[in-house]
């Protein structure tokens, strides 16, 4: 293999995986991010960090599910903190049609009734009489996982530079993973708001992510250990990076209380919002630009943790052999 010097721009989850994979292949990698503090301005830090390809199939294109299924093994090899307890999907009795629809749109689930539900999540069995269980899914602590990947990138010999604008300079290749910061180069990209609140709830004991379906305000709750939970909205079609509003916080926390009344006494540790990059079809792209000297990996939508590993594999394969993966395309000429 021809070893190259490669600059990876953007140290979110996408850039971290690119740097890790390319450094592992023996390339001379420089990972750069404009933020002086690691992850401070990355939308990845607001992620629920669920590896849930089957659940995502409810709304995502089939390719997202198929590629996402490959990610679990890659995460296992890279991050020992991954938790493989599956995902639970529930809905209130009045919203049972939402659960039926979700069941129809997805595969590999088990329909649970009260007895089996009580075995998996005893604290939910009295509030919900049915649930969908997706056993082959996983979750993790987003910031902890990103910190581990950053350590591994450095251990692989990459140069890591924070607080400086990324540029190709004298590198052979630039891998642009800057998310919304690359909008000038990817003009058909839009922003999608993601919100989350982290709480500590001593009266709540959940072993796996739970998605509460609702026609207007579906949420997810992801356990992080030590009584901490991430409460988030799955998607908000609004390009708005301002802090979480009172209205949004009330809606998120009210939905969490509907899932489990123990959240009423939870302590709020952190809350925030970020803008995720997305294309019209909500499928990420790997765009070959500048006669192959720049590769733009972007448009992750809400699938950053799910698809970043397989997209890193695609880029590495393209650099090594010229083979184009399913998400690759040439840049549209300007004008």
Tab-separated table of C-alpha atoms in Angstrom:
chain	number	residue	atom	x	y	z
A	1	UNK	CA	0.000	0.000	0.000
A	2	UNK	CA	1.169	3.499	-0.839
A	3	UNK	CA	1.469	5.367	2.486
A	4	UNK	CA	0.226	8.925	2.228
A	5	UNK	CA	0.174	12.032	4.363
A	6	UNK	CA	-3.450	12.788	5.219
A	7	UNK	CA	-5.066	15.670	7.068
A	8	UNK	CA	-8.417	14.903	8.683
A	9	UNK	CA	-10.428	18.073	9.307
A	10	UNK	CA	-12.895	17.880	12.192
A	11	UNK	CA	-12.532	15.832	15.376
A	12	UNK	CA	-16.146	14.795	15.862
A	13	UNK	CA	-17.146	11.156	15.713
A	14	UNK	CA	-16.713	11.044	11.919
A	15	UNK	CA	-13.237	12.561	11.919
A	16	UNK	CA	-12.089	10.434	14.846
A	17	UNK	CA	-13.002	7.228	13.039
A	18	UNK	CA	-11.346	8.420	9.820
A	19	UNK	CA	-8.117	9.257	11.676
A	20	UNK	CA	-8.174	5.985	13.610
A	21	UNK	CA	-8.693	3.794	10.565
A	22	UNK	CA	-6.231	5.642	8.311
A	23	UNK	CA	-3.599	5.782	11.037
A	24	UNK	CA	-4.074	2.067	11.576
A	25	UNK	CA	-3.384	1.530	7.896
A	26	UNK	CA	-0.009	3.188	8.298
A	27	UNK	CA	-0.740	6.567	6.745
A	28	UNK	CA	0.772	9.729	8.246
A	29	UNK	CA	-2.307	11.326	9.765
A	30	UNK	CA	-2.850	14.801	11.133
A	31	UNK	CA	-6.212	15.362	12.869
A	32	UNK	CA	-7.178	19.028	13.113
A	33	UNK	CA	-10.108	20.834	14.704
A	34	UNK	CA	-10.846	24.525	15.004
A	35	UNK	CA	-12.089	24.181	18.575
A	36	UNK	CA	-9.378	24.690	21.190
A	37	UNK	CA	-11.025	22.198	23.556
A	38	UNK	CA	-11.716	18.675	22.277
A	39	UNK	CA	-15.367	18.157	21.256
A	40	UNK	CA	-16.505	21.551	22.600
A	41	UNK	CA	-18.204	22.556	19.346
A	42	UNK	CA	-18.901	19.121	17.902
A	43	UNK	CA	-22.516	18.095	17.369
A	44	UNK	CA	-21.368	14.552	18.244
A	45	UNK	CA	-21.162	15.478	21.914
A	46	UNK	CA	-24.966	15.826	21.991
A	47	UNK	CA	-25.565	12.340	20.580
A	48	UNK	CA	-27.475	9.578	22.307
A	49	UNK	CA	-24.750	7.263	20.939
A	50	UNK	CA	-26.991	4.312	20.132
A	51	UNK	CA	-25.918	1.626	17.671
A	52	UNK	CA	-29.477	0.892	16.629
A	53	UNK	CA	-29.710	0.009	12.934
A	54	UNK	CA	-32.962	-1.915	13.326
A	55	UNK	CA	-34.749	0.928	15.113
A	56	UNK	CA	-33.417	3.452	12.630
A	57	UNK	CA	-34.977	1.424	9.804
A	58	UNK	CA	-38.357	2.788	10.918
A	59	UNK	CA	-37.581	6.056	9.137
A	60	UNK	CA	-34.172	5.717	7.471
A	61	UNK	CA	-33.341	4.410	3.985
A	62	UNK	CA	-32.516	0.706	3.800
A	63	UNK	CA	-28.835	1.409	3.159
A	64	UNK	CA	-28.540	3.048	6.591
A	65	UNK	CA	-29.784	-0.109	8.272
A	66	UNK	CA	-27.628	-2.400	6.164
A	67	UNK	CA	-24.428	-0.427	6.725
A	68	UNK	CA	-25.282	0.172	10.371
A	69	UNK	CA	-25.434	-3.568	10.987
A	70	UNK	CA	-21.709	-3.713	10.173
A	71	UNK	CA	-20.808	-1.125	12.793
A	72	UNK	CA	-21.324	-3.159	15.925
A	73	UNK	CA	-18.276	-5.385	15.361
A	74	UNK	CA	-16.145	-2.320	14.579
A	75	UNK	CA	-17.258	-0.612	17.780
A	76	UNK	CA	-16.567	-3.765	19.803
A	77	UNK	CA	-12.987	-3.784	18.562
A	78	UNK	CA	-12.447	-0.066	19.216
A	79	UNK	CA	-14.301	0.716	22.426
A	80	UNK	CA	-14.564	-1.640	25.424
A	81	UNK	CA	-17.247	0.528	27.045
A	82	UNK	CA	-19.957	-0.434	24.565
A	83	UNK	CA	-23.070	-1.927	26.243
A	84	UNK	CA	-24.961	-4.572	24.272
A	85	UNK	CA	-28.338	-4.848	25.974
A	86	UNK	CA	-30.556	-4.132	22.988
A	87	UNK	CA	-33.215	-1.430	22.643
A	88	UNK	CA	-36.772	-1.245	23.952
A	89	UNK	CA	-39.547	0.679	22.175
A	90	UNK	CA	-42.762	1.534	24.029
A	91	UNK	CA	-45.848	3.706	23.623
A	92	UNK	CA	-48.699	4.762	25.865
A	93	UNK	CA	-51.989	2.913	25.387
A	94	UNK	CA	-53.484	5.927	23.598
A	95	UNK	CA	-50.515	5.847	21.186
A	96	UNK	CA	-50.636	2.111	20.471
A	97	UNK	CA	-51.004	2.864	16.763
A	98	UNK	CA	-47.464	4.298	16.875
A	99	UNK	CA	-46.107	1.027	18.255
A	100	UNK	CA	-47.987	-0.944	15.603
A	101	UNK	CA	-46.577	1.289	12.884
A	102	UNK	CA	-43.035	0.939	14.274
A	103	UNK	CA	-43.439	-2.836	14.354
A	104	UNK	CA	-44.556	-2.860	10.732
A	105	UNK	CA	-41.624	-0.718	9.576
A	106	UNK	CA	-38.842	-2.715	11.295
A	107	UNK	CA	-37.399	-6.244	11.518
A	108	UNK	CA	-35.618	-8.502	14.031
A	109	UNK	CA	-37.768	-7.347	16.971
A	110	UNK	CA	-39.621	-9.308	19.603
A	111	UNK	CA	-43.112	-8.227	20.660
A	112	UNK	CA	-43.154	-8.349	24.447
A	113	UNK	CA	-46.130	-8.423	26.742
A	114	UNK	CA	-46.185	-7.635	30.445
A	115	UNK	CA	-44.520	-10.793	31.790
A	116	UNK	CA	-41.506	-10.670	29.474
A	117	UNK	CA	-41.296	-6.903	29.747
A	118	UNK	CA	-41.129	-7.233	33.527
A	119	UNK	CA	-38.142	-9.558	33.144
A	120	UNK	CA	-36.209	-7.050	31.017
A	121	UNK	CA	-37.246	-3.744	32.600
A	122	UNK	CA	-39.242	-4.342	35.810
A	123	UNK	CA	-39.809	-0.641	36.427
A	124	UNK	CA	-41.640	-0.211	33.117
A	125	UNK	CA	-43.942	-3.222	33.318
A	126	UNK	CA	-46.646	-1.468	35.335
A	127	UNK	CA	-46.845	1.481	32.917
A	128	UNK	CA	-46.703	-0.360	29.597
A	129	UNK	CA	-48.375	-3.615	28.647
A	130	UNK	CA	-46.471	-4.112	25.382
A	131	UNK	CA	-43.091	-3.252	23.915
A	132	UNK	CA	-40.821	-4.026	20.987
A	133	UNK	CA	-37.422	-5.433	21.922
A	134	UNK	CA	-34.480	-5.228	19.510
A	135	UNK	CA	-31.852	-7.533	21.076
A	136	UNK	CA	-29.001	-6.903	18.615
A	137	UNK	CA	-28.437	-3.234	19.411
A	138	UNK	CA	-26.060	-1.354	21.700
A	139	UNK	CA	-25.269	2.006	23.273
A	140	UNK	CA	-22.428	3.923	24.893
A	141	UNK	CA	-21.468	7.173	26.592
A	142	UNK	CA	-20.791	9.559	23.690
A	143	UNK	CA	-18.066	11.677	25.281
A	144	UNK	CA	-16.352	8.689	26.891
A	145	UNK	CA	-16.286	6.870	23.545
A	146	UNK	CA	-14.941	9.919	21.741
A	147	UNK	CA	-12.248	10.359	24.379
A	148	UNK	CA	-11.165	6.747	23.949
A	149	UNK	CA	-11.015	7.092	20.170
A	150	UNK	CA	-8.940	10.265	20.497
A	151	UNK	CA	-6.491	8.442	22.749
A	152	UNK	CA	-6.254	5.628	20.200
A	153	UNK	CA	-5.674	8.082	17.364
A	154	UNK	CA	-2.738	9.556	19.275
A	155	UNK	CA	-1.455	6.081	20.161
A	156	UNK	CA	-1.488	5.192	16.462
A	157	UNK	CA	1.025	7.991	15.878
A	158	UNK	CA	-1.257	10.685	14.468
A	159	UNK	CA	-0.537	14.351	15.052
A	160	UNK	CA	-3.526	15.964	16.792
A	161	UNK	CA	-4.004	19.728	16.583
A	162	UNK	CA	-6.808	21.609	18.329
A	163	UNK	CA	-7.472	25.321	18.062
A	164	UNK	CA	-6.339	25.741	14.456
A	165	UNK	CA	-8.293	25.873	11.182
A	166	UNK	CA	-7.889	22.706	9.175
A	167	UNK	CA	-6.147	22.881	5.830
A	168	UNK	CA	-4.545	20.366	3.517
A	169	UNK	CA	-1.206	22.196	3.469
A	170	UNK	CA	1.488	19.846	2.282
A	171	UNK	CA	-0.609	16.706	2.852
A	172	UNK	CA	-1.410	14.421	-0.050
A	173	UNK	CA	-5.079	14.229	0.942
A	174	UNK	CA	-7.642	16.169	2.937
A	175	UNK	CA	-10.509	14.250	4.567
A	176	UNK	CA	-13.093	16.921	5.375
A	177	UNK	CA	-15.332	15.883	8.286
A	178	UNK	CA	-16.290	19.362	9.527
A	179	UNK	CA	-20.047	18.888	9.562
A	180	UNK	CA	-21.958	22.159	9.216
A	181	UNK	CA	-18.687	24.083	8.895
A	182	UNK	CA	-18.348	22.589	5.386
A	183	UNK	CA	-21.642	24.003	4.178
A	184	UNK	CA	-19.970	26.414	1.785
A	185	UNK	CA	-18.537	23.411	-0.077
A	186	UNK	CA	-21.687	21.270	0.281
A	187	UNK	CA	-24.441	23.736	-0.510
A	188	UNK	CA	-27.259	21.163	-0.595
A	189	UNK	CA	-26.696	20.268	3.061
A	190	UNK	CA	-29.137	21.397	5.744
A	191	UNK	CA	-28.988	21.505	9.516
A	192	UNK	CA	-31.189	19.446	11.833
A	193	UNK	CA	-31.394	20.339	15.504
A	194	UNK	CA	-30.716	17.744	18.174
A	195	UNK	CA	-31.424	18.355	21.869
A	196	UNK	CA	-30.574	16.392	24.955
A	197	UNK	CA	-30.621	16.658	28.719
A	198	UNK	CA	-28.432	14.602	31.057
A	199	UNK	CA	-29.936	13.808	34.445
A	200	UNK	CA	-29.059	11.737	37.472
A	201	UNK	CA	-32.078	9.789	38.693
A	202	UNK	CA	-31.554	7.592	41.747
A	203	UNK	CA	-35.069	6.135	41.495
A	204	UNK	CA	-34.754	5.021	37.863
A	205	UNK	CA	-33.111	1.749	36.891
A	206	UNK	CA	-33.014	0.973	33.162
A	207	UNK	CA	-30.601	-1.465	31.552
A	208	UNK	CA	-30.963	-0.358	27.924
A	209	UNK	CA	-32.085	2.564	25.758
A	210	UNK	CA	-35.828	3.078	25.689
A	211	UNK	CA	-37.647	4.909	22.921
A	212	UNK	CA	-41.018	6.357	23.870
A	213	UNK	CA	-43.165	6.829	20.788
A	214	UNK	CA	-45.512	9.768	20.468
A	215	UNK	CA	-47.080	11.385	17.359
A	216	UNK	CA	-45.614	14.781	18.229
A	217	UNK	CA	-42.753	14.344	20.736
A	218	UNK	CA	-40.978	10.969	20.556
A	219	UNK	CA	-37.976	10.750	22.872
A	220	UNK	CA	-35.187	8.368	23.755
A	221	UNK	CA	-33.691	7.680	27.181
A	222	UNK	CA	-30.214	6.145	27.297
A	223	UNK	CA	-28.639	4.868	30.534
A	224	UNK	CA	-25.039	5.985	31.060
A	225	UNK	CA	-24.254	4.244	34.348
A	226	UNK	CA	-24.006	5.689	37.837
A	227	UNK	CA	-27.670	6.702	37.697
A	228	UNK	CA	-27.102	9.031	34.721
A	229	UNK	CA	-29.443	9.134	31.734
A	230	UNK	CA	-29.457	10.980	28.426
A	231	UNK	CA	-32.920	12.237	27.484
A	232	UNK	CA	-33.160	13.381	23.897
A	233	UNK	CA	-35.476	14.227	21.034
A	234	UNK	CA	-34.935	12.017	18.015
A	235	UNK	CA	-35.073	14.812	15.421
A	236	UNK	CA	-36.186	18.447	15.212
A	237	UNK	CA	-36.437	19.866	11.687
A	238	UNK	CA	-35.052	23.245	12.589
A	239	UNK	CA	-31.636	24.736	11.888
A	240	UNK	CA	-31.098	26.455	15.207
A	241	UNK	CA	-27.982	26.220	17.366
A	242	UNK	CA	-29.151	28.339	20.281
A	243	UNK	CA	-29.300	26.784	23.780
A	244	UNK	CA	-32.194	24.587	24.857
A	245	UNK	CA	-35.345	26.609	25.448
A	246	UNK	CA	-37.623	26.303	28.478
A	247	UNK	CA	-40.375	24.932	26.226
A	248	UNK	CA	-38.127	22.231	24.784
A	249	UNK	CA	-36.787	21.286	28.213
A	250	UNK	CA	-40.314	20.997	29.624
A	251	UNK	CA	-41.385	18.795	26.723
A	252	UNK	CA	-38.364	16.494	27.057
A	253	UNK	CA	-38.651	16.191	30.815
A	254	UNK	CA	-42.427	15.793	30.689
A	255	UNK	CA	-42.051	12.913	28.242
A	256	UNK	CA	-39.372	11.347	30.444
A	257	UNK	CA	-41.754	11.571	33.404
A	258	UNK	CA	-44.443	9.871	31.305
A	259	UNK	CA	-41.981	7.048	30.678
A	260	UNK	CA	-40.961	6.719	34.334
A	261	UNK	CA	-42.222	8.854	37.262
A	262	UNK	CA	-38.853	8.459	38.950
A	263	UNK	CA	-37.528	11.172	36.654
A	264	UNK	CA	-39.555	13.717	38.648
A	265	UNK	CA	-36.831	13.843	41.311
A	266	UNK	CA	-33.899	13.636	38.897
A	267	UNK	CA	-31.049	16.142	39.073
A	268	UNK	CA	-30.301	17.988	35.831
A	269	UNK	CA	-26.566	17.680	35.173
A	270	UNK	CA	-26.316	19.210	31.726
A	271	UNK	CA	-28.465	20.261	28.794
A	272	UNK	CA	-27.751	21.534	25.352
A	273	UNK	CA	-28.462	21.431	21.645
A	274	UNK	CA	-26.487	21.057	18.459
A	275	UNK	CA	-27.093	21.194	14.723
A	276	UNK	CA	-26.430	18.023	12.756
A	277	UNK	CA	-25.585	18.091	9.046
A	278	UNK	CA	-27.987	16.292	6.712
A	279	UNK	CA	-28.811	15.955	3.035
A	280	UNK	CA	-32.318	15.831	1.612
A	281	UNK	CA	-32.527	12.030	1.747
A	282	UNK	CA	-31.019	11.884	5.268
A	283	UNK	CA	-28.278	9.593	3.972
A	284	UNK	CA	-24.618	10.561	4.471
A	285	UNK	CA	-22.244	11.001	1.568
A	286	UNK	CA	-18.581	10.625	0.757
A	287	UNK	CA	-17.873	13.249	-1.892
A	288	UNK	CA	-14.735	13.040	-4.020
A	289	UNK	CA	-13.536	16.557	-4.833
A	290	UNK	CA	-10.491	18.418	-6.151
A	291	UNK	CA	-9.408	15.611	-8.508
A	292	UNK	CA	-9.419	13.162	-5.620
A	293	UNK	CA	-7.253	15.264	-3.313
A	294	UNK	CA	-10.178	16.133	-1.049
A	295	UNK	CA	-12.721	13.658	0.308
A	296	UNK	CA	-15.722	15.125	2.105
A	297	UNK	CA	-17.458	12.840	4.604
A	298	UNK	CA	-20.619	14.536	5.769
A	299	UNK	CA	-24.398	14.597	6.152
A	300	UNK	CA	-24.488	12.123	9.029
A	301	UNK	CA	-27.947	13.322	10.163
A	302	UNK	CA	-28.632	11.372	13.375
A	303	UNK	CA	-26.482	8.426	12.314
A	304	UNK	CA	-22.999	9.607	13.268
A	305	UNK	CA	-22.166	6.929	15.830
A	306	UNK	CA	-24.014	4.325	13.773
A	307	UNK	CA	-22.253	4.914	10.443
A	308	UNK	CA	-18.900	6.573	11.197
A	309	UNK	CA	-17.005	3.245	11.441
A	310	UNK	CA	-18.235	1.855	8.122
A	311	UNK	CA	-17.683	5.179	6.371
A	312	UNK	CA	-14.093	5.152	7.615
A	313	UNK	CA	-13.723	1.690	6.093
A	314	UNK	CA	-15.085	2.965	2.770
A	315	UNK	CA	-12.636	5.855	2.634
A	316	UNK	CA	-9.705	3.620	3.597
A	317	UNK	CA	-10.648	1.122	0.875
A	318	UNK	CA	-10.939	3.889	-1.713
A	319	UNK	CA	-7.499	5.258	-0.815
A	320	UNK	CA	-5.958	1.777	-0.911
A	321	UNK	CA	-7.602	0.354	-4.039
A	322	UNK	CA	-9.738	3.009	-5.714
A	323	UNK	CA	-12.869	0.987	-5.017
A	324	UNK	CA	-15.914	3.162	-4.427
A	325	UNK	CA	-18.342	2.329	-1.662
A	326	UNK	CA	-22.110	2.707	-1.813
A	327	UNK	CA	-22.123	6.252	-0.370
A	328	UNK	CA	-19.442	7.694	-2.646
A	329	UNK	CA	-20.018	10.229	-5.408
A	330	UNK	CA	-18.130	12.905	-7.307
A	331	UNK	CA	-18.501	16.538	-6.376
A	332	UNK	CA	-20.880	18.590	-8.502
A	333	UNK	CA	-18.880	21.135	-10.524
A	334	UNK	CA	-19.371	24.727	-9.387
A	335	UNK	CA	-21.674	26.879	-11.466
